[in-house]
């Protein structure tokens, strides 16, 4: 079993010169490797810190953190996108004076706000700007313990590609009822030794500070997608067992199998 030495942190906010700042780990352009938008090119904003400390966590969310305002983050999103483009599509005028078909491209696609736990921080201004000013759509990856931002454009229809989507991946025994109600998708990490024989979902919370409490389920009236993802212990034999348990649970209960395609692609 892996060890996660990144200590749990409470909700946070820093206000400087009247502007909220967010505690950012990294911003990068990649392929969304999980969930309902799996396969979609996306700029990731990984916010620092998490309110849980799951032993099997596969993410560094504490190193190199810095406080950034919403405008600074929007600029950085545009910069990492532009830096990924071939130089020729980045200029609006050629040396001979002719204009490119694609003058300076703006990123208007999927922005994923993840962590750590992104709902620990005040993300509403950032989400609002990304959607209203840049025409992006936004997905938040949350463990579900905290409430979502108070925004009117939370969307559950993933075919729309507009507004804010909440993907809830419970790791502990509790989910905030509003987050659960507004989630467009539930995702569970499956370990071979912890599959409930009744519903095929994890028995034990990944967050071991809660002892042997059962990991939270979606609300009883939930009819949307439930995806299962095999736990990654960076060990071929263990991973094979987790994968088989995952496949079996999906086939038995009708869940959707999800492999982390960014790892297959060896991308961030
Ligand atoms: N490419 C890529 N897709 C992801 N989807 C969820 C991720 C996460 O760490 O929350 C993740 C990630 O870290 N990388
Ligand atoms: S909730 Fe997610 S990011 Fe936080 S420790 Fe658990 S697995 Fe890692
Ligand atoms: Mg990850």
Short mmCIF file of C-alpha atoms and ligand atoms in Angstrom, two decimals:
data_model
loop_
_atom_site.label_atom_id
_atom_site.label_comp_id
_atom_site.label_asym_id
_atom_site.label_seq_id
_atom_site.Cartn_x
_atom_site.Cartn_y
_atom_site.Cartn_z
CA UNK A 1 0.00 0.00 0.00
CA UNK A 2 1.23 3.48 -0.84
CA UNK A 3 1.67 6.14 1.85
CA UNK A 4 0.31 9.65 1.49
CA UNK A 5 2.36 12.04 3.63
CA UNK A 6 0.44 15.15 2.56
CA UNK A 7 -1.41 16.32 5.68
CA UNK A 8 -5.14 17.12 5.45
CA UNK A 9 -6.06 20.82 5.32
CA UNK A 10 -9.22 22.77 6.14
CA UNK A 11 -11.11 25.21 3.90
CA UNK A 12 -9.06 28.20 2.94
CA UNK A 13 -9.24 31.67 1.49
CA UNK A 14 -6.77 34.54 1.11
CA UNK A 15 -7.99 38.02 0.24
CA UNK A 16 -5.37 40.48 -1.04
CA UNK A 17 -6.24 44.00 -2.26
CA UNK A 18 -9.92 43.00 -2.25
CA UNK A 19 -9.36 39.99 -4.51
CA UNK A 20 -9.68 36.33 -3.55
CA UNK A 21 -6.56 34.32 -4.23
CA UNK A 22 -6.44 30.60 -4.84
CA UNK A 23 -3.75 28.24 -3.60
CA UNK A 24 -2.58 26.70 -6.88
CA UNK A 25 -0.40 23.62 -7.34
CA UNK A 26 -0.12 23.63 -11.15
CA UNK A 27 -1.82 24.58 -14.42
CA UNK A 28 -1.24 22.42 -17.50
CA UNK A 29 -2.78 21.38 -20.80
CA UNK A 30 -3.46 17.66 -21.28
CA UNK A 31 -6.12 15.09 -22.17
CA UNK A 32 -8.81 14.57 -19.54
CA UNK A 33 -8.11 10.98 -18.58
CA UNK A 34 -11.15 10.21 -16.43
CA UNK A 35 -14.87 10.73 -16.07
CA UNK A 36 -17.61 11.90 -18.46
CA UNK A 37 -15.24 14.08 -20.50
CA UNK A 38 -12.54 11.41 -20.77
CA UNK A 39 -10.53 11.95 -23.97
CA UNK A 40 -11.28 15.67 -24.18
CA UNK A 41 -8.33 18.09 -24.40
CA UNK A 42 -8.47 20.15 -21.23
CA UNK A 43 -6.54 22.71 -19.27
CA UNK A 44 -6.15 21.45 -15.71
CA UNK A 45 -6.01 23.77 -12.73
CA UNK A 46 -4.77 21.65 -9.85
CA UNK A 47 -5.51 23.43 -6.59
CA UNK A 48 -3.23 22.70 -3.66
CA UNK A 49 -4.21 20.86 -0.49
CA UNK A 50 -6.87 18.31 0.37
CA UNK A 51 -9.24 17.85 3.30
CA UNK A 52 -8.60 14.08 3.25
CA UNK A 53 -5.45 11.99 3.30
CA UNK A 54 -6.23 8.83 1.38
CA UNK A 55 -3.32 6.36 1.61
CA UNK A 56 -3.75 5.27 -2.02
CA UNK A 57 -3.83 8.83 -3.41
CA UNK A 58 -2.00 9.01 -6.77
CA UNK A 59 -1.48 12.78 -6.78
CA UNK A 60 1.08 15.33 -5.56
CA UNK A 61 -1.04 18.32 -4.56
CA UNK A 62 1.24 20.11 -2.11
CA UNK A 63 4.56 20.88 -3.81
CA UNK A 64 5.35 24.19 -5.53
CA UNK A 65 2.11 25.89 -4.48
CA UNK A 66 1.48 29.61 -5.07
CA UNK A 67 -1.37 32.06 -4.45
CA UNK A 68 -2.96 33.31 -7.68
CA UNK A 69 -5.93 35.58 -8.43
CA UNK A 70 -8.71 34.51 -10.85
CA UNK A 71 -7.43 36.80 -13.64
CA UNK A 72 -3.89 35.49 -13.22
CA UNK A 73 -5.19 31.91 -13.49
CA UNK A 74 -7.23 32.76 -16.64
CA UNK A 75 -4.09 34.29 -18.22
CA UNK A 76 -2.07 31.21 -17.34
CA UNK A 77 -4.75 28.93 -18.84
CA UNK A 78 -4.51 30.86 -22.11
CA UNK A 79 -0.70 30.79 -21.96
CA UNK A 80 -0.33 27.02 -21.44
CA UNK A 81 -2.81 26.44 -24.26
CA UNK A 82 -0.99 28.78 -26.68
CA UNK A 83 2.38 27.31 -25.74
CA UNK A 84 1.11 23.91 -26.84
CA UNK A 85 0.20 25.14 -30.34
CA UNK A 86 2.56 25.11 -33.33
CA UNK A 87 4.18 28.53 -33.70
CA UNK A 88 2.45 29.14 -37.07
CA UNK A 89 -1.03 29.05 -35.54
CA UNK A 90 -0.01 31.46 -32.82
CA UNK A 91 0.63 34.53 -34.94
CA UNK A 92 -2.07 36.70 -36.43
CA UNK A 93 0.14 38.16 -39.15
CA UNK A 94 2.80 36.48 -41.28
CA UNK A 95 6.08 38.16 -42.20
CA UNK A 96 4.75 38.84 -45.72
CA UNK A 97 1.76 40.72 -44.29
CA UNK A 98 -0.90 38.04 -44.96
CA UNK A 99 -3.13 37.14 -42.07
CA UNK A 100 -3.52 33.68 -40.67
CA UNK A 101 -6.89 31.96 -40.82
CA UNK A 102 -6.61 31.52 -37.08
CA UNK A 103 -5.60 34.78 -35.44
CA UNK A 104 -4.30 34.36 -31.89
CA UNK A 105 -6.32 31.42 -30.64
CA UNK A 106 -8.19 31.63 -27.39
CA UNK A 107 -8.90 28.57 -25.31
CA UNK A 108 -12.68 28.07 -25.11
CA UNK A 109 -12.77 24.36 -24.25
CA UNK A 110 -12.82 22.28 -21.08
CA UNK A 111 -11.14 23.54 -17.92
CA UNK A 112 -10.84 20.92 -15.16
CA UNK A 113 -10.45 22.19 -11.62
CA UNK A 114 -9.05 19.41 -9.51
CA UNK A 115 -6.76 18.92 -6.54
CA UNK A 116 -6.30 17.93 -3.86
CA UNK A 117 -9.81 19.00 -3.05
CA UNK A 118 -10.86 22.04 -5.13
CA UNK A 119 -14.04 22.81 -3.16
CA UNK A 120 -11.86 23.69 -0.14
CA UNK A 121 -11.27 26.97 -1.92
CA UNK A 122 -13.43 29.86 -3.12
CA UNK A 123 -13.58 28.94 -6.84
CA UNK A 124 -16.79 30.81 -7.81
CA UNK A 125 -15.14 33.93 -9.28
CA UNK A 126 -12.74 31.84 -11.36
CA UNK A 127 -15.51 29.56 -12.65
CA UNK A 128 -17.72 32.56 -13.44
CA UNK A 129 -14.97 34.26 -15.46
CA UNK A 130 -14.05 31.10 -17.36
CA UNK A 131 -17.64 30.49 -18.41
CA UNK A 132 -18.90 34.04 -18.95
CA UNK A 133 -15.79 35.76 -20.28
CA UNK A 134 -13.93 32.98 -22.08
CA UNK A 135 -16.82 30.72 -23.14
CA UNK A 136 -15.15 27.71 -21.53
CA UNK A 137 -16.97 24.90 -19.77
CA UNK A 138 -15.67 23.73 -16.42
CA UNK A 139 -15.53 20.43 -14.60
CA UNK A 140 -14.70 20.09 -10.93
CA UNK A 141 -13.31 16.83 -9.50
CA UNK A 142 -14.38 16.58 -5.88
CA UNK A 143 -14.43 14.01 -3.08
CA UNK A 144 -17.87 15.43 -2.29
CA UNK A 145 -17.39 16.40 1.35
CA UNK A 146 -17.94 20.13 0.80
CA UNK A 147 -20.75 22.12 -0.86
CA UNK A 148 -20.42 23.34 -4.47
CA UNK A 149 -19.97 27.03 -5.35
CA UNK A 150 -23.23 29.06 -5.30
CA UNK A 151 -23.55 29.38 -9.10
CA UNK A 152 -26.70 29.12 -11.22
CA UNK A 153 -25.10 27.34 -14.18
CA UNK A 154 -24.31 23.96 -12.62
CA UNK A 155 -25.25 21.49 -15.37
CA UNK A 156 -25.93 17.76 -15.15
CA UNK A 157 -26.20 17.14 -18.90
CA UNK A 158 -22.68 16.31 -20.07
CA UNK A 159 -23.77 16.34 -23.73
CA UNK A 160 -24.21 20.15 -23.54
CA UNK A 161 -20.55 20.97 -22.83
CA UNK A 162 -21.55 24.22 -21.14
CA UNK A 163 -21.63 25.56 -17.63
CA UNK A 164 -20.15 23.86 -14.57
CA UNK A 165 -20.06 20.10 -14.05
CA UNK A 166 -19.45 18.43 -10.72
CA UNK A 167 -17.90 14.99 -10.80
CA UNK A 168 -18.08 13.40 -7.38
CA UNK A 169 -15.62 10.72 -6.38
CA UNK A 170 -16.45 9.79 -2.77
CA UNK A 171 -13.51 8.63 -0.68
CA UNK A 172 -15.06 8.86 2.77
CA UNK A 173 -18.29 8.03 4.58
CA UNK A 174 -19.96 11.40 3.93
CA UNK A 175 -21.10 13.45 0.94
CA UNK A 176 -22.51 16.96 1.16
CA UNK A 177 -26.20 16.62 0.14
CA UNK A 178 -26.11 19.62 -2.26
CA UNK A 179 -22.97 18.33 -3.98
CA UNK A 180 -24.56 14.88 -4.25
CA UNK A 181 -27.75 16.37 -5.70
CA UNK A 182 -25.92 18.47 -8.33
CA UNK A 183 -23.26 15.92 -9.38
CA UNK A 184 -23.40 14.89 -13.05
CA UNK A 185 -21.47 11.69 -12.38
CA UNK A 186 -20.16 9.52 -9.54
CA UNK A 187 -16.77 7.85 -9.76
CA UNK A 188 -15.42 5.19 -7.42
CA UNK A 189 -11.92 3.80 -7.05
CA UNK A 190 -12.08 0.01 -6.72
CA UNK A 191 -9.59 -2.11 -4.79
CA UNK A 192 -9.90 -5.92 -5.05
CA UNK A 193 -9.98 -6.36 -1.25
CA UNK A 194 -12.80 -3.86 -0.72
CA UNK A 195 -15.79 -4.58 -2.98
CA UNK A 196 -19.24 -4.75 -1.38
CA UNK A 197 -20.86 -7.96 -2.59
CA UNK A 198 -24.32 -6.37 -2.50
CA UNK A 199 -23.78 -3.31 -4.71
CA UNK A 200 -20.25 -3.78 -6.12
CA UNK A 201 -19.04 -0.42 -4.76
CA UNK A 202 -16.11 0.03 -2.33
CA UNK A 203 -16.67 -1.23 1.21
CA UNK A 204 -14.11 0.82 3.08
CA UNK A 205 -13.48 4.52 2.80
CA UNK A 206 -10.15 5.30 1.10
CA UNK A 207 -9.63 7.94 3.76
CA UNK A 208 -8.44 5.64 6.54
CA UNK A 209 -8.78 8.32 9.25
CA UNK A 210 -12.45 7.29 9.30
CA UNK A 211 -11.57 3.73 10.27
CA UNK A 212 -13.73 1.03 8.77
CA UNK A 213 -16.69 3.23 7.84
CA UNK A 214 -18.36 2.39 4.54
CA UNK A 215 -17.69 4.80 1.68
CA UNK A 216 -20.69 7.03 0.85
CA UNK A 217 -23.13 5.99 -1.91
CA UNK A 218 -24.94 8.28 -4.40
CA UNK A 219 -28.40 9.47 -3.22
CA UNK A 220 -31.06 6.74 -3.50
CA UNK A 221 -32.87 8.66 -6.28
CA UNK A 222 -29.66 9.06 -8.35
CA UNK A 223 -30.08 7.69 -11.90
CA UNK A 224 -26.95 9.09 -13.62
CA UNK A 225 -23.68 7.40 -14.52
CA UNK A 226 -21.58 5.58 -11.94
CA UNK A 227 -18.04 4.84 -13.14
CA UNK A 228 -15.54 2.50 -11.56
CA UNK A 229 -11.82 2.98 -11.84
CA UNK A 230 -9.28 0.39 -10.65
CA UNK A 231 -6.99 1.56 -7.86
CA UNK A 232 -3.47 2.30 -9.09
CA UNK A 233 -0.85 1.03 -6.65
CA UNK A 234 1.97 1.22 -9.22
CA UNK A 235 2.39 -2.52 -8.84
CA UNK A 236 1.59 -4.71 -11.87
CA UNK A 237 0.25 -7.70 -9.93
CA UNK A 238 -1.91 -5.69 -7.51
CA UNK A 239 -3.19 -3.46 -10.31
CA UNK A 240 -4.23 -6.53 -12.31
CA UNK A 241 -6.31 -7.75 -9.34
CA UNK A 242 -7.94 -4.32 -8.92
CA UNK A 243 -8.71 -4.23 -12.67
CA UNK A 244 -10.34 -7.67 -12.61
CA UNK A 245 -12.43 -6.73 -9.55
CA UNK A 246 -13.50 -3.56 -11.35
CA UNK A 247 -14.47 -5.39 -14.58
CA UNK A 248 -16.43 -7.97 -12.59
CA UNK A 249 -18.32 -5.33 -10.62
CA UNK A 250 -19.17 -3.37 -13.80
CA UNK A 251 -20.47 -6.48 -15.56
CA UNK A 252 -22.45 -7.61 -12.54
CA UNK A 253 -24.01 -4.27 -11.61
CA UNK A 254 -23.99 -2.24 -14.84
CA UNK A 255 -21.44 0.39 -13.83
CA UNK A 256 -19.18 1.98 -16.45
CA UNK A 257 -15.55 0.83 -16.51
CA UNK A 258 -13.11 3.67 -16.57
CA UNK A 259 -9.37 3.40 -17.10
CA UNK A 260 -7.16 6.41 -16.48
CA UNK A 261 -6.23 7.05 -20.11
CA UNK A 262 -3.72 9.82 -19.30
CA UNK A 263 -1.60 7.15 -17.60
CA UNK A 264 -1.84 4.91 -20.69
CA UNK A 265 -0.82 7.97 -22.76
CA UNK A 266 1.94 8.78 -20.23
CA UNK A 267 0.62 12.32 -19.92
CA UNK A 268 0.25 14.50 -16.83
N1 LIG B 1 -4.95 13.88 -17.58
C1 LIG B 1 -5.46 13.82 -16.37
N2 LIG B 1 -6.78 13.56 -16.22
C2 LIG B 1 -7.26 13.56 -14.94
N3 LIG B 1 -8.55 13.41 -14.54
C3 LIG B 1 -8.62 13.53 -13.21
C4 LIG B 1 -7.34 13.77 -12.72
C5 LIG B 1 -7.08 14.11 -11.30
O1 LIG B 1 -5.96 13.94 -10.83
O2 LIG B 1 -7.99 14.61 -10.62
C6 LIG B 1 -6.47 13.78 -13.81
C7 LIG B 1 -5.07 14.00 -13.99
O3 LIG B 1 -4.27 14.13 -13.06
N4 LIG B 1 -4.63 14.02 -15.29
S1 LIG B 2 -9.57 12.98 -1.72
FE1 LIG B 2 -8.49 12.62 -3.67
S2 LIG B 2 -6.78 14.13 -3.71
FE2 LIG B 2 -7.55 14.02 -1.57
S3 LIG B 2 -6.19 12.51 -0.60
FE3 LIG B 2 -8.04 11.41 -1.31
S4 LIG B 2 -7.48 10.64 -3.36
FE4 LIG B 2 -5.98 12.25 -2.84
MG1 LIG B 3 -4.50 12.52 -11.17
#
